[in-house]
Coordinates of C-alpha atoms and ligand atoms in Angstrom, one line a residue:
X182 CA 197.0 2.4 153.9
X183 CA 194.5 4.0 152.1
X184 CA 191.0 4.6 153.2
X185 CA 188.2 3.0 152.6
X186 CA 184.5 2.2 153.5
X187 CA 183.2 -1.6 154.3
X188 CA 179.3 -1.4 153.5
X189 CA 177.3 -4.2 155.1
X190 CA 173.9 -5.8 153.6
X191 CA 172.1 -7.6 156.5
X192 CA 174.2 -5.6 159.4
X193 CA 171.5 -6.7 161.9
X194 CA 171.3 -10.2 161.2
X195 CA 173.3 -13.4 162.9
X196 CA 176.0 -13.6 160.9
X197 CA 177.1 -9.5 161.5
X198 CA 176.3 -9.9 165.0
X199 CA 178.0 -13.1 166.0
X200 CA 181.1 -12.9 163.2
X201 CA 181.5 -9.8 161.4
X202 CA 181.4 -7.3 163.6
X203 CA 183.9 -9.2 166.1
X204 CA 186.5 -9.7 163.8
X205 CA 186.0 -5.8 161.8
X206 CA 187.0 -4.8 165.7
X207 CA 189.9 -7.2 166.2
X208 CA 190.9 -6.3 162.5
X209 CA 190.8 -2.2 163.9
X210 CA 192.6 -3.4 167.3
X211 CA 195.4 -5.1 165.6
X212 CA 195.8 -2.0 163.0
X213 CA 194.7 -3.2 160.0
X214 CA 192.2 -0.7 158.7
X215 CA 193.2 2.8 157.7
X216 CA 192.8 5.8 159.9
X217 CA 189.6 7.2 158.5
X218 CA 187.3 3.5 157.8
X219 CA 184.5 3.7 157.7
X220 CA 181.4 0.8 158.7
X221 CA 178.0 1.3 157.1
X222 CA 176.1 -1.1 158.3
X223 CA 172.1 -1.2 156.0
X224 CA 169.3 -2.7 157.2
X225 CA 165.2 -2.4 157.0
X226 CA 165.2 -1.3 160.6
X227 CA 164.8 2.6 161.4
X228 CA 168.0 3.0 163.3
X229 CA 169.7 6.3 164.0
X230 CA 173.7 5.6 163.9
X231 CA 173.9 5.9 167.7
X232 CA 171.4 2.9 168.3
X233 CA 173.1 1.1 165.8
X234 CA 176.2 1.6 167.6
X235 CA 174.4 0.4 170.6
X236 CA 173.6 -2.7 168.9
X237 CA 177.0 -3.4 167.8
X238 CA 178.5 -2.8 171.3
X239 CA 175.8 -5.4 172.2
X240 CA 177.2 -7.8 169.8
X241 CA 180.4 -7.2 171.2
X242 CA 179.9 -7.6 174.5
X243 CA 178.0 -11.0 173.4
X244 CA 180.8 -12.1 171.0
X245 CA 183.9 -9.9 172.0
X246 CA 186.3 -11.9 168.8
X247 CA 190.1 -13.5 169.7
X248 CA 191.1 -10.1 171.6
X249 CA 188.2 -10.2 173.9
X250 CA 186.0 -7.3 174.5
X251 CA 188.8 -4.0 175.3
X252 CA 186.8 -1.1 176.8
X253 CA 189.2 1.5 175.8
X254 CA 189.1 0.4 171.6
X255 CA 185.0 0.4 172.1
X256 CA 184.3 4.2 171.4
X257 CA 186.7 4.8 168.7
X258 CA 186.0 1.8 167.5
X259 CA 182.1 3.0 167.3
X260 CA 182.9 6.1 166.7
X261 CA 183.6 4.9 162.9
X262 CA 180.0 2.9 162.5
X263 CA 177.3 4.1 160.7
X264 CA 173.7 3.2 159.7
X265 CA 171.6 3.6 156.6
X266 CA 168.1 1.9 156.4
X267 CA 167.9 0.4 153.3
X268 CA 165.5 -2.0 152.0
X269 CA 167.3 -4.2 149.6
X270 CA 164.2 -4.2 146.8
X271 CA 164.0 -0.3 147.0
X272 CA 165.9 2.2 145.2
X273 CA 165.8 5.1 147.4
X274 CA 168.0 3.4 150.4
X275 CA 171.1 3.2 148.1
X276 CA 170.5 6.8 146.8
X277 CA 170.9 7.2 151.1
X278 CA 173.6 4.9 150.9
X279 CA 175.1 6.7 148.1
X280 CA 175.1 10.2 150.1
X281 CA 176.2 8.7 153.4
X282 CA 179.5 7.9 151.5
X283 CA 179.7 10.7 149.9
X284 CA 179.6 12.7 153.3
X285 CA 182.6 10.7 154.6
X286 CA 184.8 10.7 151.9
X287 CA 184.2 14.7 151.0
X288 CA 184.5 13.8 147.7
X289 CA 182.4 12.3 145.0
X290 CA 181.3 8.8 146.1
X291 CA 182.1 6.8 143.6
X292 CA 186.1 7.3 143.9
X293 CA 186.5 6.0 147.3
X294 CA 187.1 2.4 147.6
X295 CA 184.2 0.5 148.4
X296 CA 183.9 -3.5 150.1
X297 CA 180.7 -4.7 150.4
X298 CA 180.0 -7.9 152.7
X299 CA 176.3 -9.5 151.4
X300 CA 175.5 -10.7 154.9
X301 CA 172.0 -11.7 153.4
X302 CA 170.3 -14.4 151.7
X303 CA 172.2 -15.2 148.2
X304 CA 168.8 -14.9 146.3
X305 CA 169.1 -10.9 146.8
X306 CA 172.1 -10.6 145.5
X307 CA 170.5 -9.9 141.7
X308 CA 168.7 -7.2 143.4
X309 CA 171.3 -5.4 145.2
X310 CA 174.1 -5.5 142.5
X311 CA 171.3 -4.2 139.9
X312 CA 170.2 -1.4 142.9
X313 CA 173.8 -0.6 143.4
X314 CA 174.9 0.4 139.8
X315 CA 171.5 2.4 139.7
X316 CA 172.9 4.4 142.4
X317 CA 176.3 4.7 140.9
X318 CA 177.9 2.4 143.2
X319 CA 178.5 -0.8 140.6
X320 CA 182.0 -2.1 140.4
X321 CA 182.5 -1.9 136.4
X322 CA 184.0 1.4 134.5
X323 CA 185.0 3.6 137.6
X324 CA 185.6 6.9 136.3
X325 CA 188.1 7.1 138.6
X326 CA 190.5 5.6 140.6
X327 CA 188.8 3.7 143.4
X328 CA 188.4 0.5 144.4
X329 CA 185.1 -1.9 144.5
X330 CA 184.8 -5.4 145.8
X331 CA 182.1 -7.4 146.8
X332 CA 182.3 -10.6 149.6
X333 CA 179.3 -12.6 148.6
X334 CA 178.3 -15.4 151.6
X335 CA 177.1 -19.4 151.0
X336 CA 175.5 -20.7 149.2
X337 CA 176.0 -19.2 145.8
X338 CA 173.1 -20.3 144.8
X339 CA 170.4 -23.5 145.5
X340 CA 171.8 -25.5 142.2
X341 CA 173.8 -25.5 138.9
X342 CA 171.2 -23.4 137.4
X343 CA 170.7 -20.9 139.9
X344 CA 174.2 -20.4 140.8
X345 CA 174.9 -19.4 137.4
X346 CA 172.0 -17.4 137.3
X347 CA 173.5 -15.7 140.4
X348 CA 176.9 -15.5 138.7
X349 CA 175.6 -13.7 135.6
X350 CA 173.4 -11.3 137.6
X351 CA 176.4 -9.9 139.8
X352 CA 178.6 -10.4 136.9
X353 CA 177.0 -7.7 134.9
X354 CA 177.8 -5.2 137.8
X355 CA 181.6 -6.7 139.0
X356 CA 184.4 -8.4 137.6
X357 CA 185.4 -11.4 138.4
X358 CA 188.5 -10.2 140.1
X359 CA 186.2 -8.4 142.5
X360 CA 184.0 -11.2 143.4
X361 CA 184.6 -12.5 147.2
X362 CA 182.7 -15.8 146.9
X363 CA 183.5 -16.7 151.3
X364 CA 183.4 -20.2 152.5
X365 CA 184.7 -19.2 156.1
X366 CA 186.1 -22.5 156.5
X367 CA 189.0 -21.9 154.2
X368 CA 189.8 -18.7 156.5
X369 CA 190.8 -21.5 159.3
X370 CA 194.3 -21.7 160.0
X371 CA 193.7 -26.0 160.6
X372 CA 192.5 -25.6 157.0
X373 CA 194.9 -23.8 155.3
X374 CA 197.3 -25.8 157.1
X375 CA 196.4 -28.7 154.9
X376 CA 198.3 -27.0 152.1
X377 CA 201.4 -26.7 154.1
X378 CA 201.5 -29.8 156.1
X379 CA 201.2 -31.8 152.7
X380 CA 203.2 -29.6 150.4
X381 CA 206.3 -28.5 152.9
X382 CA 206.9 -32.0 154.9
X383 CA 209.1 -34.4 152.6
X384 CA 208.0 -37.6 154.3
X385 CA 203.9 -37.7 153.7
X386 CA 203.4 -36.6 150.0
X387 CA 204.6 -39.4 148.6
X388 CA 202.4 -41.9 150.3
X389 CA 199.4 -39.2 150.0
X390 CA 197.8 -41.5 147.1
X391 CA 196.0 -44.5 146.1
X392 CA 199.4 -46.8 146.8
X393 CA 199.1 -46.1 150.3
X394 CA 195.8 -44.6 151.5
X395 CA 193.2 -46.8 151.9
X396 CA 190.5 -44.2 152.8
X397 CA 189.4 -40.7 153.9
X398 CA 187.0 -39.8 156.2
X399 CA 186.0 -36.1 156.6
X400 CA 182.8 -35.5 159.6
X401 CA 181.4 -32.1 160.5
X402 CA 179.9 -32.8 163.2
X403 CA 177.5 -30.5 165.6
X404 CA 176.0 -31.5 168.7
X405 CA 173.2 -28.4 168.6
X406 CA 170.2 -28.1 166.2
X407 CA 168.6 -25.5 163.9
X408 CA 168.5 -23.1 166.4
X409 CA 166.2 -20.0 165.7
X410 CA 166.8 -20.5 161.8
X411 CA 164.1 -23.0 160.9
X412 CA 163.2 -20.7 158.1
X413 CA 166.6 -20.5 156.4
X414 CA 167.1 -24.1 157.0
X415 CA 163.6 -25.4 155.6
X416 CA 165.6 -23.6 152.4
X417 CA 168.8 -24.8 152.5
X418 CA 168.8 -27.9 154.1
X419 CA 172.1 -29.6 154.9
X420 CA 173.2 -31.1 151.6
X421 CA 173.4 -27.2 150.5
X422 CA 174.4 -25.8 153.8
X423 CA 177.4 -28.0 154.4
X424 CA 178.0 -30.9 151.7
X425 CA 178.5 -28.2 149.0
X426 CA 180.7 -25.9 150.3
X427 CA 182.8 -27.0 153.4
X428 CA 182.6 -30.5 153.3
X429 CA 183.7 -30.4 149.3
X430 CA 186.2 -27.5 149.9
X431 CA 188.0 -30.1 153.1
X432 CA 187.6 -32.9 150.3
X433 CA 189.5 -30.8 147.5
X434 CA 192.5 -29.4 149.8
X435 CA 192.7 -33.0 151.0
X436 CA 192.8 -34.7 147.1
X437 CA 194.8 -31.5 145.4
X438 CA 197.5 -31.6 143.0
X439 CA 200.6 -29.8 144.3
X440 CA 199.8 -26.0 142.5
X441 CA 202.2 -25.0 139.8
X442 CA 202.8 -21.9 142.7
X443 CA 200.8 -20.4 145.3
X444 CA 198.9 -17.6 143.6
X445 CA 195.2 -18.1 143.7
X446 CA 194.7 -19.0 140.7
X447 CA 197.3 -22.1 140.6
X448 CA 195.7 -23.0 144.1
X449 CA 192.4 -22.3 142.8
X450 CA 192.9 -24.2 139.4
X451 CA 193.9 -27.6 141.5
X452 CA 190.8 -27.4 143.7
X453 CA 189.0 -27.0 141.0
X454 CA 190.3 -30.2 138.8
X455 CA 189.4 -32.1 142.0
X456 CA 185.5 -31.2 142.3
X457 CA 185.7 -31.7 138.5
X458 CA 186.9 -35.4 139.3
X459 CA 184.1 -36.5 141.6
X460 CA 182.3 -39.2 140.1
X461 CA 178.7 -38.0 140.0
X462 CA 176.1 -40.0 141.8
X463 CA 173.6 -42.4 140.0
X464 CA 170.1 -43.9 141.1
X465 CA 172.1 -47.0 140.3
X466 CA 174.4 -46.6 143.5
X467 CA 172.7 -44.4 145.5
X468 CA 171.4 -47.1 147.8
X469 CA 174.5 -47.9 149.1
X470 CA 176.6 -44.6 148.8
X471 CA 174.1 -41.9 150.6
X472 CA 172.0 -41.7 153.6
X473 CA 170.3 -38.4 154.6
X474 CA 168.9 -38.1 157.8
X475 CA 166.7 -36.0 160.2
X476 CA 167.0 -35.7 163.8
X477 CA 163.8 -36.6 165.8
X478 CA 161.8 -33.2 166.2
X479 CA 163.3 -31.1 163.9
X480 CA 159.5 -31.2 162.3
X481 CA 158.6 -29.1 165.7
X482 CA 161.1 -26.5 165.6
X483 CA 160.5 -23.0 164.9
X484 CA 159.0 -21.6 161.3
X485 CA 159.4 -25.9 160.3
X486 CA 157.2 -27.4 158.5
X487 CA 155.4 -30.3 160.3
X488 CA 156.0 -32.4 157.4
X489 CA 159.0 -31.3 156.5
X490 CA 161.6 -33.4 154.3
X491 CA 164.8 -31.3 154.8
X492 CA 167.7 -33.4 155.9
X493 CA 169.9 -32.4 159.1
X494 CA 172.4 -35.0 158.2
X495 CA 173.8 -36.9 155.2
X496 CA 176.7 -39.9 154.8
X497 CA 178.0 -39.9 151.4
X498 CA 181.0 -42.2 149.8
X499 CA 182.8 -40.4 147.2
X500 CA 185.0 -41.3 144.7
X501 CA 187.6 -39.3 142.7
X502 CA 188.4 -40.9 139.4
X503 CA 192.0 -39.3 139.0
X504 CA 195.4 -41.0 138.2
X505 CA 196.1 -39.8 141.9
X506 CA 192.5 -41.0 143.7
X507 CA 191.4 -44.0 141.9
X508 CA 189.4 -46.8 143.8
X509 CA 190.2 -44.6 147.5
X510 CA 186.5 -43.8 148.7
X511 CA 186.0 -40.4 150.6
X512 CA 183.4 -41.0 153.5
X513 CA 182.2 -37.4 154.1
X514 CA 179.6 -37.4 156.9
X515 CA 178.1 -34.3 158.1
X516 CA 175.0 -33.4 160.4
X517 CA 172.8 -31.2 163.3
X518 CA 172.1 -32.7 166.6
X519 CA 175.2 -35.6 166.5
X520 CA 176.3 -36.5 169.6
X521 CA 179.5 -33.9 169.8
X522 CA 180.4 -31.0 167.7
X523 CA 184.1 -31.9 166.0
X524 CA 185.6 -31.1 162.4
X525 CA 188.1 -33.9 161.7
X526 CA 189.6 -35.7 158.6
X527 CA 191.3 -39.2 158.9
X528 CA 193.7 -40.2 156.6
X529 CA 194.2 -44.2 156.5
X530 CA 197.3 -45.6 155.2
X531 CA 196.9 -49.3 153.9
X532 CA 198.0 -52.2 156.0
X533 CA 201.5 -53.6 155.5
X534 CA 201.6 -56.6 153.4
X535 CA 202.2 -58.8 156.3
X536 CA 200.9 -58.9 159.5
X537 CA 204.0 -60.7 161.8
X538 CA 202.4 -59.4 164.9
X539 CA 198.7 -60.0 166.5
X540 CA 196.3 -59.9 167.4
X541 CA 195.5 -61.4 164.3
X542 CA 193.2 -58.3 162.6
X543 CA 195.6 -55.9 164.2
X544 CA 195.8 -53.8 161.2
X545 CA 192.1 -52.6 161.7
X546 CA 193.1 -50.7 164.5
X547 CA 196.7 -50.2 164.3
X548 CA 196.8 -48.8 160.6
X549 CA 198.4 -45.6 160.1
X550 CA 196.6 -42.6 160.7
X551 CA 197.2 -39.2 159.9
X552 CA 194.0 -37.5 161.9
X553 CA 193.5 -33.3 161.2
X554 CA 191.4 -32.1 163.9
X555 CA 189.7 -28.9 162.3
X556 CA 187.2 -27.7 165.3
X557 CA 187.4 -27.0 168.2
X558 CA 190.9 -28.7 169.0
X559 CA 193.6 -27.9 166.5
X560 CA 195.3 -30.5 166.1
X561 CA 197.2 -33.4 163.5
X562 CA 198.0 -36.2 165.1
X563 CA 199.8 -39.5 163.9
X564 CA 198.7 -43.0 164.5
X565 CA 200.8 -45.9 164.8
X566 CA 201.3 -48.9 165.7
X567 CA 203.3 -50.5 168.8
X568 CA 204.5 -53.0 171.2
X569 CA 202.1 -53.6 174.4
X570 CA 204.7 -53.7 177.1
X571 CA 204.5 -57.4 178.0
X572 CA 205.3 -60.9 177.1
X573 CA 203.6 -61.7 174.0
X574 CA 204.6 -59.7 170.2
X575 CA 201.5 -57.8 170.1
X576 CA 200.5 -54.1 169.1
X577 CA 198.6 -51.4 170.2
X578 CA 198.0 -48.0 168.6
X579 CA 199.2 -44.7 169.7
X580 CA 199.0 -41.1 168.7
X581 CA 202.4 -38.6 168.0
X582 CA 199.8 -35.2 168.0
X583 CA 200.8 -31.7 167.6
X584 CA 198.5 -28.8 169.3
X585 CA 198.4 -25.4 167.8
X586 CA 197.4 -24.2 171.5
X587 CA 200.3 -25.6 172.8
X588 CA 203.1 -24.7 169.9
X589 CA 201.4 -21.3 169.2
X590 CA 199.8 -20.1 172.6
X591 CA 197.7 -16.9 171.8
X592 CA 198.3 -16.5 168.1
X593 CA 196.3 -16.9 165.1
X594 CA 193.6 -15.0 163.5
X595 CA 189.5 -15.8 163.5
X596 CA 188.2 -17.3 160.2
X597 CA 186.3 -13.8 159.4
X598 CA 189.1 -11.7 160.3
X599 CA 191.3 -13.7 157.9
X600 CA 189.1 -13.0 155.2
X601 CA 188.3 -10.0 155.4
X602 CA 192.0 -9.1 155.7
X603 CA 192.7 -11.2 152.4
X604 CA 189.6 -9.4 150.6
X605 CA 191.0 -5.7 151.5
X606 CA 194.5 -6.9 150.2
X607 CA 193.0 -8.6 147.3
X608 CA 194.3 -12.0 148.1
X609 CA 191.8 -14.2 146.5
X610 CA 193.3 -17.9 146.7
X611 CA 191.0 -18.4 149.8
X612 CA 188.0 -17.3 148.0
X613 CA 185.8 -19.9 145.6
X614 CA 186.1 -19.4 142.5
X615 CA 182.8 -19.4 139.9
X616 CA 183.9 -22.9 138.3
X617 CA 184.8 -25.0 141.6
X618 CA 181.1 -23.5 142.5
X619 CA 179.6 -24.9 139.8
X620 CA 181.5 -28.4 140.1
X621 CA 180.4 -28.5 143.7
X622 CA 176.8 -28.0 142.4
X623 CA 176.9 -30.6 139.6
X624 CA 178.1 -33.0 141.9
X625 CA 174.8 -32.0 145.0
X626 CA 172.8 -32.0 141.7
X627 CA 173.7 -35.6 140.9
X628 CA 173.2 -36.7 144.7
X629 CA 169.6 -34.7 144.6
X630 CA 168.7 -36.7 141.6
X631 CA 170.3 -39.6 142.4
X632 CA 168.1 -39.7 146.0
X633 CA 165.0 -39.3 143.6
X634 CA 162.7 -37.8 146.5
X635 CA 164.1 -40.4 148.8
X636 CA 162.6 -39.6 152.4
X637 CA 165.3 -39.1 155.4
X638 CA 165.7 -41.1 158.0
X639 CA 164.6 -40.1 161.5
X640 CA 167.7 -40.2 164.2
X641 CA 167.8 -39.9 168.0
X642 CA 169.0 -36.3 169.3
X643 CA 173.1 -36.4 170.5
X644 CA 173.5 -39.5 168.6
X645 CA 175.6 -40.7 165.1
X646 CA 172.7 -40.2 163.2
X647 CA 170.6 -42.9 160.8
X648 CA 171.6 -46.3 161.7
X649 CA 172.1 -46.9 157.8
X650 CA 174.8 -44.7 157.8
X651 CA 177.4 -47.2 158.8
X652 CA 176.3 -48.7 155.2
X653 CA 178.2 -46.6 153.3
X654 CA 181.3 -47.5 154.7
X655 CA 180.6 -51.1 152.6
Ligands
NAP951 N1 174.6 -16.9 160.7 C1 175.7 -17.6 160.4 O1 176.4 -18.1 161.3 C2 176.1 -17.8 159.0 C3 177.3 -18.6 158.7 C4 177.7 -18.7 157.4 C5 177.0 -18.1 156.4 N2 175.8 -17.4 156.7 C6 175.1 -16.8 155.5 O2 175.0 -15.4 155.7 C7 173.7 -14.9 155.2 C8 173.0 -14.2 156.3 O3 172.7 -15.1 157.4 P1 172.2 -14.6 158.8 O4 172.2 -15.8 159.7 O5 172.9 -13.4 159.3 O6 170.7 -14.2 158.5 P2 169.6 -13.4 159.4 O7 170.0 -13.4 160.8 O8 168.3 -13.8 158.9 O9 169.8 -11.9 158.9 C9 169.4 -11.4 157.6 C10 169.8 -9.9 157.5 O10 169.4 -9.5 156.2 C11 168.6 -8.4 156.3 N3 167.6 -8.3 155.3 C12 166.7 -9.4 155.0 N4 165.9 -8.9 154.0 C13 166.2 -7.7 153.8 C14 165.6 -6.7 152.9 N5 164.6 -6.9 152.1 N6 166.2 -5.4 152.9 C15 167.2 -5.1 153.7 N7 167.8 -6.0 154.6 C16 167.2 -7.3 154.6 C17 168.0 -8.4 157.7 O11 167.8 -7.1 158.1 P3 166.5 -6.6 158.9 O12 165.7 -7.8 159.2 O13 167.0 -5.9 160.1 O14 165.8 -5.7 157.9 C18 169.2 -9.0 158.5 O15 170.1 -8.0 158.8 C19 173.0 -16.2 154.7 O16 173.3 -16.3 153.4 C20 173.7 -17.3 155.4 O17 173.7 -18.5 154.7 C21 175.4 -17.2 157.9

């Protein structure tokens, strides 16, 4: 393998601490970087490399990734981290940047192959592709032969406009087929596994439409708050944190065409026809379709503002007006401070045309289920129905389930490390591409505009959230 140098933005933040520096040590463990890597991690803070390293073996030791902390990999492992304080709106830290490479590689920086990981707030990415080319580290016309990509985190963007905004800024400095657009979700191997359990099983894809579904229910659930990120989330707020990226990404692997094959772009095109296909929210339905919520004393957290309007939680019935999807709603509920932390998509079948056995509504609870537990089990399991042992005809519902603990004890790679893998071999099919981003914002856009400054509802702590939201089920 060749070498190569991952430079991280925001190397002291959460995300580095808690996800990216875990799985760049499992992905050095299991021998998939080169011999002579390099980490560079950037940050505003005046760090010599060794007390960065000391905060990374921190991190570790906090968050140790799926090979748990391994005190013989540590020193190498920090051996091959580096620091550069850089402050993202000032030139001189990439001209730093740029020499620190250039030390490593012995040669002139701009031929060694470069990924960058924007662990930072989207809205400086405009600054730090623009900084970057300054310094001769852009991604366009290489005068030689190496290598630049960028991994660019949610969300891409706040809206339509600004994502395209976003898109043209680091456009001007890489090409599309170096733009890493991450939604760490579709790094899960009970995601991607949507793909293959509908597309390599015989017996499900052709009931997997509006014949025989009757609904789908996706929930991202969390049982914890804000945490210490009032300030990001007085931003973001849920609809943008959650709704359009994960819970629209589930949503499009669940409604898919089959791809023409699987290179990223066939995958990628499919995903993308089914954001396309989501009928935009009106005032008109509104009312009935969406609830956003707010859990009771979010307004107290830290860096919130007392009078704050974000939303921790939002029910929302979709519809996708395809050939496939027509009339099938798609209840997607998602939210902070719920009463337990699960990632789960249901999949009802329709009832059979008779009901011979009782009790008489049987079918409520004894319709065909195919459940895809995301987080934290990892599991598909399939509901039907059967006899109670007894005298009387009547029927009860039970569960066939597979467990990737039990079937694959020990295997299986963290979301991050996934990713990160797939961006240094250039695989892109799990990466978003610019146009599902935009659909994705078109249809939060409508929602936003549909709500009309709508207030959200307050909702106990550890509980389903708004009352209302059971409305949306109709
Ligand atoms: N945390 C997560 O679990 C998570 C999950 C998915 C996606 N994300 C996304 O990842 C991004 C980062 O999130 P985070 O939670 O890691 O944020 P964070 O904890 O606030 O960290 C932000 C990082 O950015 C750096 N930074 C901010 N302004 C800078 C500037 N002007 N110059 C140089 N560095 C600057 C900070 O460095 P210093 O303060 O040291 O200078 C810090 O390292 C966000 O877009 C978020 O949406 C986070």
């Amino acid at each position: 393998m060749e070498n190569f140098s991952i430079v991280i933005f925001g190397a002291t933040g959460d995300l580095a601490r808690r996800k990216l520096f875990p799985s760049v040590f499992d992905l050095f463990r299991y021998g998939h970087l080169p011999e002579e890597y390099r980490v560079i991690g950037t940050g505003r803070r005046d760090l010599s490399h060794e007390a960065f390293r000391r905060t990374v073996l921190e991190a570790l030791r906090a968050s140790p990734g799926a090979g748990g902390f391994d005190e013989e990999a540590i020193a190498p492992f920090l051996r091959r981290i580096f620091y550069v304080r850089l402050d993202i709106s000032e030139p001189e830290g990439y001209h730093r940047l740029h020499r620190e490479i250039m030390d490593a590689s012995g040669q002139s920086g701009v031929c060694t192959h470069l990924l960058y990981y924007l662990a930072v707030s989207p809205g400086l990415l405009p600054l730090i592709v623009r900084n970057l080319q300054a310094a001769g580290l852009g991604g366009k016309n290489l005068p030689c032969r190496g290598w630049r990509k960028i991994i660019v985190e949610k969300p891409f963007g706040r809206d339509l406009e600004s994502a395209r905004a976003l898109n043209a800024a680091v456009g001007e400095v890489f090409n599309e087929d170096q733009i890493f657009r991450i939604d760490h979700y579709l790094g899960k191997e009970t995601v991607q596994n949507i793909l293959v359990f509908r597309f390599s099983n015989g017996i499900f894809e052709p009931l997997w439409n509006r014949h025989y579904i009757s609904s789908v229910q996706i929930t991202i659930a969390e049982d914890f708050g804000i945490r210490d990120r009032g300030a990001f989330y007085e931003e973001v707020g849920l609809l943008r944190d959650i709704i359009q990226n994960h819970a629209l990404q589930l949503l499009a692997s669940v409604a898919m065409e089959p791809p023409v094959d699987l290179s990223a772009d066939s995958v990628r095109d499919e995903k993308s026809k089914v954001l396309r296909s989501i009928r935009r929210h009106t005032p008109a339905d509104a009312g009935t379709a969406i609830v956003l919520g707010q859990y009771e004393g979010y307004r107290e957290e830290k860096d919130v503002d007392p009078r704050s309007e974000v939303e921790t939680f939002a029910a929302i019935r979709f519809f996708v007006d395809n050939w496939r999807w027509q009339g099938v709603p798609f209840y997607v509920k998602a939210g902070k401070n719920l009463g337990e932390t699960r990632t789960r998509i249901v999949i009802t079948f329709k009832c059979p045309p008779q009901n011979f056995f009782g009790p008489s509504d049987s079918c409520g609870y004894t319709a065909n289920q195919v459940v895809m537990t995301i987080q934290p089990e990892e599991t598909i399991a399939l509901r039907f129905g059967t006899k109670r042992p007894g005298e009387a005809v009547e029927t009860d519902p039970v569960y066939m389930k597979f467990d990737y603990r039990d079937s694959f004890p020990g295997e299986g790679l963290t979301a991050y490390h996934r990713l990160l893998l797939d961006a240094i071999t250039g695989d892109r099919m799990n990466f978003i591409r610019q146009d599902s981003v935009e659909h994705a914002w078109e249809v939060v856009d409508a929602i936003r505009h549909a709500l009309d400054g709508r207030h959200p509802e307050p909702y106990p702590i550890h509980s389903d959230g708004p009352a209302s939201a059971s409305g949306i089920y109709g």
